[in-house]
Amino acid sequence: MIKKFGLAAGALLLAAVLTACGADGSSPQDAPQSAKQSTQQSTSRAADPGVGHVHGLGVDPATGTVYVAGHYGLFTVEGGTLRRVGDRDADHMGFTVAGPGTFYASGHPSAADIADGQPPHLGLIRSSDAGATWQQVALAGKADFHALQVAGTRVYGYDAQTGQVWRGEGATLTPEARLDLLDLGAGAGRPGTVYATTPDGVKISTDSGRTFRLLKGAPLLSFLDVTDKDGLIGVAPDGQVRSSTDGGATWKAGGRLPMQAVAFTAVSAEHLLAASMDGTLYESTDGGASFATIHQP
């Protein structure tokens, strides 16, 4: 638990997670030559660089398929094996499932597309065919959303370039607060309430992201999701699962991941997905009491 190593140590661990997605200093431009020779639309299977760092996880409610968004594209998990979706190798720094076959993502184009003159930031993009094709929504070439969260018809994004939280309705995105965060949490039950995991602790906004304040009594968390109107579940920097059924007023400890999480998603209060820095993927079907490995690099 957080108390074991103290808030200061926990903040240092959270800071490490904040930079984990670029821990080796790489970007699509720094890919191996074999990856550079591929394009966003036509990745050679012989030269496929694999997922790279895992940046996002989700489940398509239409099929139950687990999706993994990473440094070199979008993948499904099939029998413990990662299979690329289409031929894209864009860097999906942010990813979230909005509904059946409907995903949002952000990040960077492929190295080849950037070399061909495409702006280095994707802005907000959307797929309505389970990641086979993507359409531009907003802020093309301007924003790099490392955290994306859907709350009903609303989408929230955190631009890692500027520290700006954006609130989206359709194709219109509105800038809201600026702060240092790793993850956003929100739900359809209260779309105007947004949670953020920060080095200072969990913060909450009750005005659609305009302002944030510390959530009193909340543990230090790396990732946090809203599971229903009052349900919250997240993971601490040391891998400890923590949950609340009263909007964050009280918390209880669950199981523990074997490694620090660099990506985490609560599909529901019982169904959790997580990834570690080495690319191992974990799944829990009992609310985080235990985890099984569903993919080992």
mmCIF file of C-alpha atoms in Angstrom, residues 82-211:
data_model
loop_
_atom_site.group_PDB
_atom_site.id
_atom_site.type_symbol
_atom_site.label_atom_id
_atom_site.label_comp_id
_atom_site.label_asym_id
_atom_site.label_seq_id
_atom_site.Cartn_x
_atom_site.Cartn_y
_atom_site.Cartn_z
ATOM 1 C CA LEU A 82 -0.790 -9.885 -30.523
ATOM 2 C CA ARG A 83 -2.193 -9.393 -34.028
ATOM 3 C CA ARG A 84 -1.939 -6.065 -35.823
ATOM 4 C CA VAL A 85 -5.174 -4.311 -36.788
ATOM 5 C CA GLY A 86 -4.849 -3.339 -40.453
ATOM 6 C CA ASP A 87 -1.493 -2.064 -41.725
ATOM 7 C CA ARG A 88 -1.071 1.050 -39.579
ATOM 8 C CA ASP A 89 2.026 1.616 -37.471
ATOM 9 C CA ALA A 90 1.113 5.028 -36.059
ATOM 10 C CA ASP A 91 2.124 5.749 -32.469
ATOM 11 C CA HIS A 92 -1.095 5.638 -30.452
ATOM 12 C CA MET A 93 -0.082 7.514 -27.295
ATOM 13 C CA GLY A 94 -3.724 7.796 -26.216
ATOM 14 C CA PHE A 95 -6.504 5.266 -26.807
ATOM 15 C CA THR A 96 -9.994 4.571 -25.480
ATOM 16 C CA VAL A 97 -13.025 2.532 -26.458
ATOM 17 C CA ALA A 98 -16.165 4.666 -26.818
ATOM 18 C CA GLY A 99 -18.639 1.927 -27.754
ATOM 19 C CA PRO A 100 -19.161 -1.073 -30.040
ATOM 20 C CA GLY A 101 -16.513 -0.830 -32.758
ATOM 21 C CA THR A 102 -15.902 2.828 -31.861
ATOM 22 C CA PHE A 103 -12.483 3.997 -30.664
ATOM 23 C CA TYR A 104 -10.689 7.309 -30.085
ATOM 24 C CA ALA A 105 -6.926 7.689 -30.330
ATOM 25 C CA SER A 106 -4.137 10.224 -30.571
ATOM 26 C CA GLY A 107 -0.356 10.352 -30.815
ATOM 27 C CA HIS A 108 1.897 10.535 -33.866
ATOM 28 C CA PRO A 109 1.831 9.369 -37.492
ATOM 29 C CA SER A 110 4.258 6.708 -38.652
ATOM 30 C CA ALA A 111 7.892 7.666 -39.186
ATOM 31 C CA ALA A 112 7.438 7.370 -42.954
ATOM 32 C CA ASP A 113 4.415 9.689 -42.932
ATOM 33 C CA ILE A 114 6.288 12.281 -40.855
ATOM 34 C CA ALA A 115 9.212 12.039 -43.286
ATOM 35 C CA ASP A 116 6.720 12.673 -46.102
ATOM 36 C CA GLY A 117 5.647 15.920 -44.444
ATOM 37 C CA GLN A 118 2.677 14.942 -42.280
ATOM 38 C CA PRO A 119 2.495 16.980 -39.030
ATOM 39 C CA PRO A 120 3.983 15.116 -36.052
ATOM 40 C CA HIS A 121 0.803 15.117 -33.940
ATOM 41 C CA LEU A 122 -2.386 13.271 -34.848
ATOM 42 C CA GLY A 123 -4.742 15.400 -32.756
ATOM 43 C CA LEU A 124 -7.956 13.509 -31.982
ATOM 44 C CA ILE A 125 -8.876 10.691 -34.368
ATOM 45 C CA ARG A 126 -11.842 8.302 -34.340
ATOM 46 C CA SER A 127 -12.590 4.869 -35.754
ATOM 47 C CA SER A 128 -16.080 3.447 -36.224
ATOM 48 C CA ASP A 129 -14.905 0.083 -37.606
ATOM 49 C CA ALA A 130 -12.852 -1.278 -34.700
ATOM 50 C CA GLY A 131 -9.613 0.383 -35.768
ATOM 51 C CA ALA A 132 -9.578 -0.663 -39.430
ATOM 52 C CA THR A 133 -9.805 2.965 -40.579
ATOM 53 C CA TRP A 134 -9.542 6.315 -38.805
ATOM 54 C CA GLN A 135 -11.045 9.750 -39.373
ATOM 55 C CA GLN A 136 -9.817 13.110 -38.151
ATOM 56 C CA VAL A 137 -11.937 14.739 -35.412
ATOM 57 C CA ALA A 138 -10.014 17.828 -34.273
ATOM 58 C CA LEU A 139 -6.637 19.494 -33.594
ATOM 59 C CA ALA A 140 -4.733 17.702 -36.355
ATOM 60 C CA GLY A 141 -1.048 18.587 -36.141
ATOM 61 C CA LYS A 142 -1.565 20.437 -32.861
ATOM 62 C CA ALA A 143 -2.411 18.071 -30.003
ATOM 63 C CA ASP A 144 -0.879 14.857 -28.658
ATOM 64 C CA PHE A 145 -3.405 13.342 -26.253
ATOM 65 C CA HIS A 146 -1.720 10.908 -23.863
ATOM 66 C CA ALA A 147 -4.945 10.378 -21.889
ATOM 67 C CA LEU A 148 -8.393 9.984 -23.434
ATOM 68 C CA GLN A 149 -11.633 9.271 -21.613
ATOM 69 C CA VAL A 150 -15.216 8.985 -22.860
ATOM 70 C CA ALA A 151 -18.142 9.980 -20.632
ATOM 71 C CA GLY A 152 -21.369 9.300 -22.512
ATOM 72 C CA THR A 153 -21.324 11.458 -25.650
ATOM 73 C CA ARG A 154 -18.465 13.538 -24.264
ATOM 74 C CA VAL A 155 -14.741 12.904 -24.648
ATOM 75 C CA TYR A 156 -11.959 14.298 -22.464
ATOM 76 C CA GLY A 157 -8.344 14.465 -23.581
ATOM 77 C CA TYR A 158 -5.050 15.535 -22.029
ATOM 78 C CA ASP A 159 -2.549 17.146 -24.405
ATOM 79 C CA ALA A 160 0.903 16.179 -23.156
ATOM 80 C CA GLN A 161 2.509 18.968 -25.201
ATOM 81 C CA THR A 162 0.777 21.788 -23.321
ATOM 82 C CA GLY A 163 -0.679 20.226 -20.159
ATOM 83 C CA GLN A 164 -4.131 21.236 -21.401
ATOM 84 C CA VAL A 165 -7.291 19.266 -20.674
ATOM 85 C CA TRP A 166 -9.766 19.407 -23.571
ATOM 86 C CA ARG A 167 -13.484 18.613 -23.484
ATOM 87 C CA GLY A 168 -15.061 17.379 -26.688
ATOM 88 C CA GLU A 169 -18.638 17.364 -27.943
ATOM 89 C CA GLY A 170 -18.774 15.994 -31.475
ATOM 90 C CA ALA A 171 -16.093 17.719 -33.548
ATOM 91 C CA THR A 172 -15.850 20.675 -31.147
ATOM 92 C CA LEU A 173 -13.109 20.592 -28.523
ATOM 93 C CA THR A 174 -12.979 23.196 -25.752
ATOM 94 C CA PRO A 175 -9.817 23.907 -23.715
ATOM 95 C CA GLU A 176 -10.275 23.608 -19.964
ATOM 96 C CA ALA A 177 -7.766 23.394 -17.078
ATOM 97 C CA ARG A 178 -3.997 22.941 -17.304
ATOM 98 C CA LEU A 179 -2.286 20.527 -14.909
ATOM 99 C CA ASP A 180 0.284 17.740 -14.732
ATOM 100 C CA LEU A 181 -1.461 14.374 -14.919
ATOM 101 C CA LEU A 182 -1.092 10.803 -16.118
ATOM 102 C CA ASP A 183 -4.663 9.530 -16.412
ATOM 103 C CA LEU A 184 -8.227 10.825 -16.660
ATOM 104 C CA GLY A 185 -11.341 9.115 -15.334
ATOM 105 C CA ALA A 186 -14.979 9.946 -16.103
ATOM 106 C CA GLY A 187 -18.251 8.138 -16.686
ATOM 107 C CA ALA A 188 -21.610 8.500 -18.391
ATOM 108 C CA GLY A 189 -23.454 8.667 -15.052
ATOM 109 C CA ARG A 190 -21.836 12.013 -14.210
ATOM 110 C CA PRO A 191 -20.219 13.295 -17.425
ATOM 111 C CA GLY A 192 -19.345 16.632 -15.814
ATOM 112 C CA THR A 193 -17.235 14.965 -13.109
ATOM 113 C CA VAL A 194 -13.641 14.225 -14.108
ATOM 114 C CA TYR A 195 -10.847 12.650 -12.086
ATOM 115 C CA ALA A 196 -7.113 13.078 -12.741
ATOM 116 C CA THR A 197 -4.161 11.152 -11.320
ATOM 117 C CA THR A 198 -1.339 13.583 -10.565
ATOM 118 C CA PRO A 199 1.978 13.554 -8.643
ATOM 119 C CA ASP A 200 0.146 15.417 -5.859
ATOM 120 C CA GLY A 201 -2.646 12.858 -5.616
ATOM 121 C CA VAL A 202 -6.024 12.264 -7.230
ATOM 122 C CA LYS A 203 -7.769 15.461 -8.261
ATOM 123 C CA ILE A 204 -11.434 15.950 -9.113
ATOM 124 C CA SER A 205 -13.323 18.399 -11.299
ATOM 125 C CA THR A 206 -17.080 18.815 -11.000
ATOM 126 C CA ASP A 207 -17.330 21.468 -13.726
ATOM 127 C CA SER A 208 -16.347 19.436 -16.800
ATOM 128 C CA GLY A 209 -12.616 19.965 -16.377
ATOM 129 C CA ARG A 210 -12.539 23.732 -15.877
ATOM 130 C CA THR A 211 -11.073 23.483 -12.381
#
